[in-house]
Tab-separated table of C-alpha atoms and ligand atoms in Angstrom:
chain	number	residue	atom	x	y	z
D	1	MET	CA	0.954	-63.778	57.419
D	2	PRO	CA	0.994	-63.119	53.681
D	3	ARG	CA	1.623	-66.200	51.554
D	4	PHE	CA	2.265	-66.194	47.816
D	5	PRO	CA	0.813	-64.358	45.936
D	6	ASN	CA	-0.208	-61.932	48.731
D	7	VAL	CA	1.851	-59.056	50.125
D	8	SER	CA	2.107	-57.560	53.595
D	9	LYS	CA	-0.673	-55.392	54.996
D	10	HIS	CA	1.809	-52.517	55.285
D	11	ALA	CA	2.239	-52.640	51.520
D	12	HIS	CA	-1.473	-52.076	51.161
D	13	SER	CA	-1.210	-48.911	53.239
D	14	VAL	CA	0.474	-47.050	50.414
D	15	SER	CA	-0.065	-46.616	46.726
D	16	ALA	CA	2.753	-46.214	44.241
D	17	ARG	CA	0.533	-43.696	42.527
D	18	VAL	CA	1.013	-40.922	45.074
D	19	TYR	CA	0.532	-38.400	42.273
D	20	SER	CA	-2.425	-38.295	40.000
D	21	ASN	CA	-2.278	-40.220	36.772
D	22	LEU	CA	-3.968	-37.725	34.515
D	23	GLU	CA	-0.987	-37.455	32.241
D	24	GLN	CA	-2.419	-39.601	29.418
D	25	ARG	CA	-5.533	-37.515	29.369
D	26	ALA	CA	-3.538	-34.283	29.178
D	27	LEU	CA	-1.275	-35.651	26.429
D	28	ALA	CA	-4.205	-36.808	24.319
D	29	LYS	CA	-5.578	-33.250	24.133
D	30	ASN	CA	-2.532	-30.983	24.242
D	31	GLU	CA	0.740	-30.553	22.440
D	32	ALA	CA	2.427	-29.010	25.462
D	33	ILE	CA	1.532	-30.063	28.970
D	34	TYR	CA	2.591	-28.503	32.248
D	35	ARG	CA	3.566	-30.883	35.047
D	36	LEU	CA	2.831	-28.761	38.101
D	37	HIS	CA	2.019	-31.849	40.189
D	38	VAL	CA	5.664	-32.822	40.742
D	39	GLY	CA	7.576	-31.066	43.515
D	40	ASP	CA	10.860	-30.267	41.762
D	41	THR	CA	12.786	-27.441	40.179
D	42	TYR	CA	13.537	-26.451	36.602
D	43	ARG	CA	16.971	-25.202	37.662
D	44	ASP	CA	20.147	-27.273	37.227
D	45	PRO	CA	22.535	-27.309	40.175
D	46	VAL	CA	25.843	-25.416	40.274
D	47	ALA	CA	28.537	-26.940	38.046
D	48	ALA	CA	30.606	-28.254	40.978
D	49	ALA	CA	27.653	-30.360	42.121
D	50	ARG	CA	26.715	-31.954	38.842
D	51	ALA	CA	27.141	-35.652	38.215
D	52	GLU	CA	29.225	-35.080	35.078
D	53	ASN	CA	31.804	-33.134	37.101
D	54	GLN	CA	32.645	-35.828	39.694
D	55	LEU	CA	35.901	-37.364	38.483
D	56	SER	CA	37.614	-40.617	39.459
D	57	ALA	CA	40.938	-38.796	39.038
D	58	GLU	CA	39.980	-36.477	41.918
D	59	HIS	CA	38.195	-39.063	44.035
D	60	PRO	CA	39.905	-42.456	43.909
D	61	GLY	CA	37.389	-45.242	44.205
D	62	LEU	CA	34.628	-42.852	43.187
D	63	HIS	CA	32.153	-45.657	42.651
D	64	LYS	CA	32.992	-47.724	45.757
D	65	TYR	CA	30.878	-47.809	48.857
D	66	ALA	CA	31.101	-44.711	51.050
D	67	PRO	CA	31.409	-45.103	54.822
D	68	VAL	CA	27.930	-45.728	56.311
D	69	HIS	CA	28.301	-42.500	58.302
D	70	GLY	CA	28.976	-40.492	55.122
D	71	GLU	CA	32.012	-39.022	53.374
D	72	PRO	CA	34.036	-37.074	55.962
D	73	SER	CA	34.407	-34.089	53.566
D	74	LEU	CA	30.627	-33.937	53.159
D	75	ILE	CA	29.943	-34.074	56.882
D	76	GLU	CA	32.440	-31.264	57.369
D	77	ALA	CA	30.798	-29.164	54.640
D	78	PHE	CA	27.346	-29.786	56.111
D	79	ILE	CA	28.503	-28.758	59.594
D	80	ALA	CA	29.899	-25.516	58.107
D	81	TYR	CA	26.560	-24.961	56.330
D	82	VAL	CA	24.581	-25.475	59.567
D	83	GLU	CA	26.899	-23.058	61.373
D	84	ALA	CA	26.308	-20.400	58.755
D	85	ARG	CA	22.547	-20.930	58.386
D	86	HIS	CA	21.526	-21.904	61.903
D	87	ASP	CA	24.356	-20.641	64.082
D	88	GLU	CA	24.731	-24.058	65.693
D	89	THR	CA	27.781	-26.330	65.800
D	90	LEU	CA	26.882	-29.998	65.303
D	91	ASN	CA	28.970	-32.875	66.594
D	92	PRO	CA	30.067	-34.773	63.437
D	93	ASP	CA	29.385	-38.098	65.189
D	94	LEU	CA	25.767	-37.123	65.486
D	95	VAL	CA	25.293	-36.369	61.770
D	96	GLN	CA	24.290	-39.173	59.417
D	97	VAL	CA	24.353	-38.786	55.622
D	98	MET	CA	21.181	-40.242	54.113
D	99	SER	CA	19.843	-40.894	50.647
D	100	GLY	CA	17.690	-37.768	50.949
D	101	ALA	CA	15.128	-36.850	53.580
D	102	THR	CA	12.858	-39.639	52.356
D	103	ALA	CA	15.351	-42.320	53.365
D	104	GLY	CA	16.183	-40.331	56.503
D	105	LEU	CA	12.583	-40.345	57.685
D	106	SER	CA	12.169	-43.950	56.726
D	107	VAL	CA	15.220	-45.080	58.698
D	108	VAL	CA	14.250	-42.983	61.708
D	109	CYS	CA	10.673	-44.287	61.712
D	110	GLN	CA	12.061	-47.811	61.547
D	111	VAL	CA	14.151	-47.024	64.617
D	112	LEU	CA	11.419	-45.314	66.658
D	113	LEU	CA	8.131	-46.965	65.737
D	114	GLU	CA	6.526	-50.286	66.655
D	115	PRO	CA	3.452	-51.493	64.752
D	116	GLY	CA	0.390	-49.698	66.113
D	117	ASP	CA	2.303	-46.708	67.403
D	118	GLU	CA	0.916	-43.327	66.438
D	119	VAL	CA	2.592	-40.285	64.933
D	120	LEU	CA	0.936	-36.885	65.020
D	121	LEU	CA	0.926	-35.650	61.444
D	122	PRO	CA	-0.324	-32.059	61.173
D	123	SER	CA	-2.014	-31.723	57.782
D	124	PRO	CA	-1.837	-30.955	54.965
D	125	PHE	CA	1.503	-32.773	54.683
D	126	TRP	CA	4.141	-33.952	52.212
D	127	PRO	CA	2.433	-37.050	50.717
D	128	LEU	CA	5.296	-39.456	51.368
D	129	SER	CA	5.434	-38.690	55.098
D	130	ARG	CA	2.133	-40.461	55.669
D	131	GLY	CA	3.186	-43.521	53.647
D	132	ILE	CA	6.569	-43.768	55.316
D	133	ILE	CA	4.930	-43.950	58.742
D	134	ALA	CA	2.283	-46.391	57.487
D	135	THR	CA	4.807	-48.798	55.938
D	136	LYS	CA	6.257	-49.367	59.386
D	137	GLY	CA	2.836	-50.559	60.541
D	138	ALA	CA	2.458	-47.342	62.562
D	139	VAL	CA	-0.528	-44.962	62.397
D	140	PRO	CA	-0.216	-41.466	60.949
D	141	VAL	CA	-2.757	-39.431	62.945
D	142	GLN	CA	-3.796	-36.593	60.710
D	143	VAL	CA	-4.584	-33.290	62.409
D	144	PRO	CA	-5.867	-30.473	60.140
D	145	PHE	CA	-3.466	-27.685	61.002
D	146	TYR	CA	-1.521	-25.510	58.552
D	147	THR	CA	-4.670	-24.435	56.706
D	148	ARG	CA	-6.272	-23.472	59.996
D	149	LEU	CA	-3.575	-21.234	61.360
D	150	ASP	CA	-5.443	-18.021	60.567
D	151	GLU	CA	-8.872	-19.286	61.670
D	152	PRO	CA	-10.175	-17.143	64.526
D	153	GLY	CA	-9.957	-19.124	67.717
D	154	PHE	CA	-7.800	-21.901	66.264
D	155	ASP	CA	-5.861	-23.377	69.175
D	156	ALA	CA	-2.828	-25.282	67.872
D	157	GLU	CA	-2.078	-26.863	71.236
D	158	ALA	CA	-5.636	-28.084	71.773
D	159	ALA	CA	-5.841	-29.441	68.225
D	160	LEU	CA	-2.752	-31.596	68.756
D	161	GLU	CA	-3.523	-32.430	72.354
D	162	SER	CA	-6.909	-33.899	71.437
D	163	ALA	CA	-5.174	-36.307	69.003
D	164	VAL	CA	-2.717	-37.697	71.596
D	165	THR	CA	-3.299	-41.214	72.890
D	166	ASP	CA	-1.175	-43.597	74.947
D	167	ARG	CA	0.182	-44.952	71.633
D	168	THR	CA	1.483	-41.566	70.447
D	169	VAL	CA	5.252	-41.657	69.922
D	170	ALA	CA	6.207	-38.717	67.760
D	171	LEU	CA	5.169	-35.404	66.294
D	172	TYR	CA	6.208	-34.501	62.712
D	173	VAL	CA	6.774	-30.809	62.002
D	174	ASN	CA	7.489	-29.348	58.545
D	175	THR	CA	8.127	-25.632	58.191
D	176	PRO	CA	8.187	-24.057	55.599
D	177	ASN	CA	5.423	-26.493	54.769
D	178	ASN	CA	4.742	-28.613	51.756
D	179	PRO	CA	2.028	-28.049	50.530
D	180	SER	CA	0.435	-25.086	52.340
D	181	GLY	CA	3.352	-22.647	51.815
D	182	ARG	CA	3.035	-21.603	55.460
D	183	VAL	CA	5.953	-20.838	57.758
D	184	LEU	CA	4.917	-21.679	61.307
D	185	PRO	CA	4.831	-18.690	63.647
D	186	ASP	CA	7.029	-19.018	66.743
D	187	ALA	CA	4.028	-19.110	69.068
D	188	THR	CA	2.574	-22.052	67.135
D	189	VAL	CA	5.897	-23.936	67.361
D	190	ASP	CA	5.950	-23.170	71.110
D	191	ALA	CA	2.471	-24.710	71.407
D	192	MET	CA	3.515	-27.804	69.455
D	193	MET	CA	6.599	-28.279	71.573
D	194	ARG	CA	4.555	-28.013	74.794
D	195	VAL	CA	2.447	-30.984	73.590
D	196	ALA	CA	5.582	-32.937	72.636
D	197	THR	CA	7.321	-32.403	75.952
D	198	ARG	CA	4.168	-32.957	78.021
D	199	HIS	CA	3.625	-36.370	76.419
D	200	GLY	CA	7.241	-37.430	75.982
D	201	LEU	CA	7.130	-37.425	72.162
D	202	TRP	CA	9.980	-37.458	69.693
D	203	VAL	CA	9.930	-34.361	67.461
D	204	LEU	CA	10.653	-35.092	63.800
D	205	CYS	CA	11.763	-31.804	62.182
D	206	ASP	CA	11.569	-31.782	58.403
D	207	GLU	CA	13.857	-29.048	57.152
D	208	ALA	CA	13.424	-29.702	53.407
D	209	TYR	CA	12.539	-26.052	52.721
D	210	GLU	CA	14.908	-24.458	55.231
D	211	GLU	CA	16.248	-22.088	52.510
D	212	ILE	CA	13.001	-21.439	50.679
D	213	TYR	CA	11.325	-18.651	52.643
D	214	PHE	CA	10.008	-15.463	51.086
D	215	ASP	CA	8.769	-12.638	53.180
D	216	ARG	CA	10.724	-12.551	56.376
D	217	GLU	CA	14.085	-13.254	57.950
D	218	PRO	CA	15.259	-16.893	57.830
D	219	PRO	CA	12.852	-18.842	60.041
D	220	ASP	CA	14.348	-20.286	63.183
D	221	ALA	CA	14.732	-24.054	62.965
D	222	VAL	CA	12.453	-26.061	65.241
D	223	TRP	CA	15.169	-28.536	66.218
D	224	LYS	CA	17.323	-25.735	67.657
D	225	ARG	CA	14.961	-24.948	70.518
D	226	ARG	CA	16.775	-25.514	73.783
D	227	GLY	CA	13.961	-27.340	75.549
D	228	ILE	CA	13.641	-30.040	72.890
D	229	ARG	CA	17.185	-30.780	71.747
D	230	ASP	CA	17.115	-34.105	73.579
D	231	ARG	CA	14.058	-35.286	71.588
D	232	ALA	CA	14.473	-33.526	68.201
D	233	ILE	CA	15.607	-35.388	65.134
D	234	ALA	CA	16.177	-33.190	62.065
D	235	PHE	CA	16.018	-34.043	58.372
D	236	HIS	CA	17.859	-31.913	55.869
D	237	THR	CA	18.172	-32.442	52.136
D	238	LEU	CA	19.955	-30.931	49.186
D	239	SER	CA	16.996	-31.732	46.956
D	240	LYS	CA	15.213	-28.423	47.291
D	241	THR	CA	17.917	-26.107	48.507
D	242	TYR	CA	20.447	-26.983	45.801
D	243	GLY	CA	18.240	-28.490	43.044
D	244	PHE	CA	19.714	-31.934	43.724
D	245	ALA	CA	16.657	-34.148	44.063
D	246	GLY	CA	17.866	-36.947	41.763
D	247	ALA	CA	21.237	-37.144	43.468
D	248	ARG	CA	19.636	-38.398	46.712
D	249	VAL	CA	21.740	-36.715	49.395
D	250	GLY	CA	20.472	-35.545	52.737
D	251	PHE	CA	21.346	-35.512	56.445
D	252	THR	CA	19.783	-36.567	59.717
D	253	HIS	CA	21.007	-35.432	63.109
D	254	GLY	CA	19.775	-35.735	66.636
D	255	PRO	CA	20.727	-36.688	70.198
D	256	GLU	CA	23.415	-39.193	71.000
D	257	GLY	CA	21.643	-42.408	71.955
D	258	VAL	CA	19.245	-42.432	69.046
D	259	MET	CA	21.823	-41.528	66.425
D	260	ALA	CA	23.769	-44.701	67.201
D	261	ALA	CA	20.598	-46.713	66.570
D	262	ILE	CA	19.913	-44.719	63.408
D	263	ARG	CA	23.376	-45.413	62.048
D	264	GLY	CA	22.886	-49.085	62.784
D	265	MET	CA	19.560	-49.101	60.935
D	266	GLN	CA	20.982	-47.104	58.021
D	267	THR	CA	23.476	-49.905	57.419
D	268	PHE	CA	20.574	-52.252	56.627
D	269	HIS	CA	18.656	-49.699	54.604
D	270	THR	CA	20.750	-48.273	51.754
D	271	TYR	CA	24.119	-48.773	53.511
D	272	CYS	CA	25.361	-45.454	52.191
D	273	ALA	CA	24.172	-42.573	50.067
D	274	PRO	CA	25.541	-42.578	46.447
D	275	ARG	CA	29.260	-41.821	46.800
D	276	PRO	CA	29.759	-39.795	43.586
D	277	MET	CA	26.859	-37.596	44.548
D	278	GLN	CA	28.221	-37.088	48.030
D	279	PHE	CA	31.194	-35.382	46.393
D	280	GLY	CA	28.798	-33.394	44.235
D	281	ALA	CA	26.994	-32.377	47.441
D	282	VAL	CA	30.260	-31.016	48.819
D	283	GLY	CA	30.424	-28.832	45.684
D	284	ALA	CA	26.856	-27.634	46.197
D	285	LEU	CA	27.374	-26.756	49.866
D	286	GLN	CA	30.678	-25.013	49.228
D	287	GLN	CA	29.846	-23.204	45.983
D	288	GLY	CA	26.073	-23.012	45.871
D	289	GLY	CA	25.477	-19.929	48.097
D	290	THR	CA	24.674	-17.589	45.229
D	291	TRP	CA	22.577	-20.244	43.534
D	292	VAL	CA	20.475	-20.559	46.647
D	293	GLU	CA	19.976	-16.767	46.848
D	294	GLU	CA	18.985	-16.615	43.155
D	295	SER	CA	16.622	-19.542	43.563
D	296	ARG	CA	14.941	-17.950	46.576
D	297	SER	CA	14.293	-14.802	44.645
D	298	LEU	CA	13.115	-16.629	41.475
D	299	TYR	CA	10.884	-18.949	43.491
D	300	ARG	CA	9.436	-16.001	45.443
D	301	GLU	CA	8.568	-14.291	42.187
D	302	ALA	CA	7.032	-17.484	40.772
D	303	GLY	CA	5.054	-18.153	43.941
D	304	TYR	CA	3.687	-14.629	44.092
D	305	GLN	CA	2.899	-14.636	40.372
D	306	ALA	CA	0.983	-17.919	40.685
D	307	ALA	CA	-0.914	-16.818	43.806
D	308	ASP	CA	-1.875	-13.445	42.355
D	309	ALA	CA	-3.016	-15.037	39.077
D	310	LEU	CA	-5.225	-17.541	40.854
D	311	GLY	CA	-6.451	-15.153	43.570
D	312	VAL	CA	-5.124	-17.088	46.550
D	313	PRO	CA	-2.826	-15.979	49.410
D	314	ARG	CA	0.853	-15.659	48.591
D	315	PRO	CA	3.082	-18.455	49.938
D	316	GLU	CA	5.474	-17.659	52.776
D	317	GLY	CA	7.900	-20.368	51.664
D	318	GLY	CA	8.296	-23.726	50.027
D	319	THR	CA	7.448	-24.425	46.362
D	320	PHE	CA	3.669	-25.022	46.423
D	321	LEU	CA	0.267	-23.424	46.484
D	322	PHE	CA	-2.487	-25.406	48.165
D	323	ILE	CA	-5.848	-24.308	46.817
D	324	ASP	CA	-9.378	-24.930	48.012
D	325	VAL	CA	-11.397	-25.635	44.811
D	326	SER	CA	-14.681	-26.547	46.489
D	327	ALA	CA	-16.399	-23.612	44.728
D	328	GLN	CA	-15.302	-25.100	41.387
D	329	LEU	CA	-16.941	-28.455	42.020
D	330	GLY	CA	-20.351	-29.339	40.778
D	331	PRO	CA	-23.271	-30.374	42.993
D	332	GLY	CA	-22.665	-33.772	44.539
D	333	GLN	CA	-18.950	-33.844	43.656
D	334	GLU	CA	-17.238	-35.117	46.761
D	335	ASP	CA	-13.661	-34.638	45.580
D	336	CYS	CA	-11.598	-32.718	43.087
D	337	SER	CA	-11.343	-35.470	40.426
D	338	ALA	CA	-13.557	-33.697	37.893
D	339	PHE	CA	-11.675	-30.426	38.484
D	340	LEU	CA	-8.319	-32.174	37.956
D	341	GLU	CA	-9.681	-33.637	34.711
D	342	ARG	CA	-10.655	-30.206	33.481
D	343	CYS	CA	-7.151	-28.979	34.318
D	344	ALA	CA	-5.618	-31.973	32.478
D	345	ASP	CA	-7.816	-31.279	29.465
D	346	ALA	CA	-6.312	-27.792	29.487
D	347	GLY	CA	-2.840	-29.353	29.688
D	348	VAL	CA	-2.033	-28.677	33.348
D	349	LEU	CA	-1.372	-31.433	35.874
D	350	LEU	CA	-1.994	-30.789	39.570
D	351	THR	CA	-1.936	-33.033	42.643
D	352	PRO	CA	-5.167	-34.063	44.361
D	353	GLY	CA	-5.347	-32.525	47.851
D	354	ARG	CA	-6.300	-35.868	49.382
D	355	SER	CA	-2.706	-37.092	48.947
D	356	CYS	CA	-1.745	-34.337	51.399
D	357	GLY	CA	-4.427	-35.275	53.954
D	358	ALA	CA	-7.784	-37.039	54.232
D	359	ASP	CA	-9.436	-33.733	55.111
D	360	TYR	CA	-8.538	-32.107	51.827
D	361	PRO	CA	-10.521	-33.952	49.085
D	362	LYS	CA	-11.610	-30.607	47.641
D	363	TRP	CA	-8.172	-29.040	47.468
D	364	VAL	CA	-5.415	-29.237	44.883
D	365	ARG	CA	-1.656	-28.687	45.058
D	366	LEU	CA	0.355	-26.773	42.509
D	367	CYS	CA	4.175	-26.653	42.336
D	368	PHE	CA	5.340	-23.285	41.004
D	369	THR	CA	8.987	-24.264	40.579
D	370	SER	CA	8.755	-27.381	38.449
D	371	VAL	CA	8.701	-25.458	35.135
D	372	PRO	CA	10.555	-22.321	34.022
D	373	PRO	CA	8.846	-18.897	34.403
D	374	ASP	CA	7.554	-18.679	30.783
D	375	GLN	CA	5.922	-22.092	31.032
D	376	LEU	CA	4.484	-21.231	34.447
D	377	ALA	CA	2.970	-18.082	32.961
D	378	ALA	CA	1.386	-20.163	30.105
D	379	ALA	CA	0.071	-22.764	32.595
D	380	LEU	CA	-1.464	-20.030	34.799
D	381	GLU	CA	-3.248	-18.569	31.767
D	382	LYS	CA	-4.875	-21.997	31.283
D	383	LEU	CA	-5.729	-22.390	34.940
D	384	LYS	CA	-7.129	-18.925	35.560
D	385	PRO	CA	-10.501	-19.505	33.962
D	386	LEU	CA	-10.852	-22.870	35.682
D	387	VAL	CA	-9.972	-21.712	39.179
D	388	GLY	CA	-12.012	-18.538	38.650
D	389	THR	CA	-15.171	-20.363	37.560
D	390	SER	CA	-17.505	-21.015	40.431
D	391	LEU	CA	-19.878	-23.900	39.833
D	392	ALA	CA	-21.356	-23.753	43.320
N	1	LIG	C1	8.558	-31.763	53.264
N	1	LIG	C2	9.434	-32.644	52.434
N	1	LIG	N1	10.284	-33.464	53.055
N	1	LIG	C3	11.103	-34.280	52.397
N	1	LIG	C4	11.042	-34.367	51.023
N	1	LIG	C5	11.891	-35.356	50.249
N	1	LIG	O1	13.221	-34.993	50.253
N	1	LIG	P1	14.308	-35.888	49.535
N	1	LIG	O2	14.302	-35.571	48.087
N	1	LIG	O3	15.564	-35.461	50.200
N	1	LIG	O4	14.015	-37.310	49.823
N	1	LIG	C6	10.147	-33.558	50.304
N	1	LIG	C7	10.037	-33.687	48.853
N	1	LIG	O5	9.146	-33.153	48.215
N	1	LIG	C8	9.309	-32.696	51.026
N	1	LIG	O6	8.447	-31.894	50.426
């Protein structure tokens, strides 16, 4: 029981400094620095979505609370989007507007998890997913996964199966994946779903990059699979798809019983997502189709350019490269800190791999959409000699 001035043990399970704090070092040595450690976009959203275009005259009570469920016009626009993208018709009662996927996952974890429960977290993963689970007092069980997909003999089912215990409650799936850039093959998803159904697990489907895929047809959403609809809870967000990260608008949907509990918990979390930005989100969903197409093509070009420059495999989707820099570390260096410092000295900020999984101390993450193409090209010029220099 924490008494003043102590805080709860769950608070100790996360650090506010999810991203590396090398900025001061970079600024001290460079006029221009390149912040490739932040997962965001350099593109502004379509005009209809922007904050400055949401008008009280058009939306009376613009700054009042929205219904907990979400603005009806937004739920309608999202259902139309899901029909077009996923060929599925959602029941509006089972859709909950959230303040982004971050709040969505947080509310859902609050609903599903008791302290000590375990969640299978295939790694590398979006850094906040681990912390969200941990802040509920639950245990994120990290299973090295996305980086192993091409390993001869890698058995996805066995890898997850061996991590299941009688405390396992849920499996988190994110495809296209932050940070590996992988899109899970159907057979791998099948294997994951066999584990989930065999052990009665919830399946948490993170759709953050559902529109950012590069070299194939739109990937099939995991939550759509017939055999798992009763246990799948999906998280969508406008942050990546529509360049709307600061607006904090996303959606959660799932089966009937749990959605009632999720709506109840949402009331006590943020109550509603920001109302003005819910109207902006309607604009993004209704008028952002071309923007999404353009972004996909620009991001594909940026991802391929970055991968080719650094000599690593091209991403299949998402907005990141995840790079093994163990050959660039000196003898005895157990993590990538010194490498990140060399990058910061050159003016480029990257994320330490460890924030994406305990098994990745010698990896780094690079976001290729956070700066415009000319700046990305300049940053890559600075990184090339560093990534290409083997110290081993
Ligand atoms: C996989 C994944 N899920 C969710 C999020 C967060 O989404 P939101 O901005 O909607 O909270 C991110 C952000 O980087 C992400 O990479």
